Amino acid sequence: MFSNPSFARIGRSIAIFAIALSLLLGTAVPPGMAKDLPVPDPEFHGTITETYVNSEADESILLPPVEPPEDSPNVVLILLDDVGFGASETFGGQIHTPTLNRLAENGLSYNRFHTTALCSPTRAALLTGRNHHSASTGALTDFATGFPGYTGIIPQDTATIAQILQGHGYNTAWIGKNHNLPGDQGSNAGPFTRWPNDLGFDYFYGFLGGGGETDQWYPALYENRNPINQPSYPDENDLDNSYNLTRDLADKAISWVRYNHTLSPETPFFLYFAPGATHAPHHPPPSYTTKYQAEGEHAIAAEAEDGMFTEGWDKLQQATCIKQKAMGIIPRGTQCTERPEEILAWEDSYFDYPIGDEDKYRDLMTLQMQTYAGFLEYTDVQVGRTLAAIEELGELDNTLVIYIVGDNGSSAEGGLIGGCNMSATYAGLDFTMNQNLACKNKWGHPGTTPHFAVGWAWATDAPFRWTKQIASYFGGTRNPMVVSWPDKIHATGNRRLDLRDQFLHVIDVAPTILDVVGIDPPDQFNDIFQKPIEGASFANTFEADGAEAPALRDTQYFEMVANRGIYHDGWMASSFHGQLPWETNAASTLEDDPELEKDEWELFDLESDFSQSTDLSGDMQDKLEEMKELFDSEAKAHDVYPIDDRFFERAALDRPTVFGERTYFEFYPGAIFLPGDIAPNVAEYLGYVITADLNITEPDKVQGVIFASGGGDTGGYSLYVNKKHHLVFEYKYLNLKRTRFVSETTLPEGPIQVAFVFDYNQDDEGQKLDGSGHGYLYVNNELVDDDDIEKTFGGDFMMDSQDVGMDMRAPVGRYEPPFEFTGGEIKKVTLDIDPSGEGLASPEPVQIDSSPEEVASESEASHQEFIDRVIQEIVERLGS
């Protein structure tokens, strides 16, 4: 039924001859035969005279140069985020996934499919059919370094599956997460060459970069190249019926499919549906969480008197393993791996509440898992809505659906106890148990960004060891996959008979799609010679006897953050480098000892050891050395070297930025949606000054945001006019503390200038003390309020944005977004994040010549002298 890749190679010369002949004759390229893309426009072979009367038209030039192969299927590629092998009930877990169930009952299930252990690399490999280092995405795009395998920029010699399908007449759309864009290219300034529209997608709706996550209640949305406001805002009193990103993504996918079907039902489509779920923050509608609690309506939860997951992660992992064996998802002889000793047992005294209710902390961690479960089920339901819409159009039978349940294993980045503020966790400011308890009643609601404890990540990766980031063990890399295509795949409905256990990798997806469509990958794309596709089609497994079909590749390397592994012909060699996957701020161990030889390797016979439970290296050192040499060979061939064990430490490296070394900025009305990880970071230097030139035309109506950056659980700052027409500057530190500066009087009519100045507290050497400082609020150079800010955030406001004239996403202040500025006009806003002009090491940092304690008692004239001096320094520097 499906072509063999070797036949495609044999037919290369025939294809080239056919293309040459078709170009010579000026006809369209035969479907599936185009070897170079894009195909040139057809040549004119009519006759032209002075007027049309005696001229002969050539209607063939009105036709598209390439048409899809006859009976080409639609393709829906679904990729979830951070889901372990044992999370869904479809693969033995306890989380209800009705859509995945239905597809598995009518399709094929794959239990040896692998990803790269991290999101950006998996997505680059999925889209290009090349290994993640070959696609220059050896780590997150946020961690780019100046080595070929790690730039975070998908090279032009690795055309995506969308570019190839688009070049053959497919309509293409990407809905959801894009974590394949370097941070410095994620603003409206471009360049746009790596945005979805330039990677072969006619339509894009979703979110970019930003660490690979966004707030599901207040997402950073883009439509094609345009930042947009979300259709509506969440209502805390009715979150089940409020805006939520995952439902919005499904709505857009449904609309796009319907619209294309209406206009051109004969044109096949490629839909890449990649929701942000279940990456933190875990943000399901509350009713999906309560389904897993005792008071919920869920059929499984109804069997548990106290709700689901109350017995903890150890028993969850054991129960999942038992169920997986009973279902036939894993071989009956599989040994479920033991919990790593670094992950504490559920019953460990560390989780005992010290006073009264001993299980108070455990109750909270149970809620973490119930919220995650609700998030996964909710996402699966939205996938189902999308497929149901395709079915309503009569298109589902001829639609190849590839549903990949996770771009890596479950995430351990929530740490030992989980957290309700992932921004704090990423910044190394892990919340305490009691701080998490303070979030309990709002867990998963707007204003929190929850993640679960690492024990849950390990349990939902059952039966395997480790989690996301650990590429050498299947807890990081083995993800469920289900494939359905009613017209071509005739499943028996028996899950055991419809199970496929070939060793596959995410790079095999793109060549499989090309194989079933009948398209050869191009030799050149945009006149650039292409790297060979490194994956191989697994379409041979779609046949009735596909369970016995051989995998067409027998070797696959793995590497992520120095965790290395190599598979070959049923054997697997694995090394664990040592950094724990929840200690993302840990320092590199290679800096002190750059040799990798200290890493211990293990050896597994995967034919008899499905879960990597039994290390054979002690008795088979020669085989292990052979495998290690093979890894070295593969690593050299695919740009894996140099090995780098840094995680968030890499994010702090110098790399290209939108603003370069600038510290002074001018923003004008309309400058909204500047991503938080691109916007100027006011924490970089020793002080900052915000000024705004306004023209107040209606003093009794003026209100709204002048300038805001950040919001949500990360915190941020906002200069705004409240509804009582007073000037306010508000600084929000995470979701823990707010500091407000407010003018006593309303703003006057006419042209005015307002300003906020902040001065960090410093030691005797002019370095920051602890992020605290003193702020001053001015109206027309008159001090109207000042106060200490005890805590400030040291990083950027990654998941939110900077806006002029409104606050478009999660609000900083206690106002309803977007709280647009009215009653006057914003002429200009300036931001100087280094008013002294001498940077962090400045011997004379911007500060008042007195201590913070003395500042409080100084006269208004002294404050005015300070602001005058700061503004004068700015003017002088600009003049120079």
CSV table of N, CA and C in Angstrom, one decimal, residues 19 124 259 296-297 302 452 566 577 604 669 775:
chain,number,residue,atom,x,y,z
A,19,ILE,N,10.7,16.1,-14.1
A,19,ILE,CA,10.6,17.6,-13.8
A,19,ILE,C,11.2,18.4,-15.0
A,124,ALA,N,11.4,20.7,16.8
A,124,ALA,CA,12.3,20.9,15.6
A,124,ALA,C,12.4,19.6,14.9
A,259,TYR,N,-13.5,26.7,7.2
A,259,TYR,CA,-13.4,27.7,6.2
A,259,TYR,C,-12.7,27.1,5.0
A,296,GLY,N,-16.7,15.2,42.9
A,296,GLY,CA,-16.8,15.3,41.4
A,296,GLY,C,-17.7,14.3,40.8
A,297,GLU,N,-17.9,14.4,39.5
A,297,GLU,CA,-18.8,13.5,38.8
A,297,GLU,C,-18.1,12.4,38.0
A,302,ALA,N,-15.5,8.6,41.5
A,302,ALA,CA,-16.6,8.2,42.3
A,302,ALA,C,-16.3,6.9,43.0
A,452,PHE,N,3.1,20.6,39.5
A,452,PHE,CA,3.0,19.6,40.6
A,452,PHE,C,4.4,19.1,41.0
A,566,ILE,N,22.3,5.8,23.6
A,566,ILE,CA,22.4,5.3,22.2
A,566,ILE,C,21.6,4.0,22.1
A,577,HIS,N,24.0,12.1,33.8
A,577,HIS,CA,25.1,13.0,34.0
A,577,HIS,C,25.1,13.5,35.5
A,604,PHE,N,21.4,-2.0,28.6
A,604,PHE,CA,20.1,-2.7,28.7
A,604,PHE,C,19.8,-3.5,27.4
A,669,PRO,N,2.2,55.5,21.8
A,669,PRO,CA,0.9,54.8,21.8
A,669,PRO,C,0.9,53.8,20.7
A,775,GLY,N,11.4,54.4,45.9
A,775,GLY,CA,10.7,54.9,44.7
A,775,GLY,C,10.1,56.3,44.9
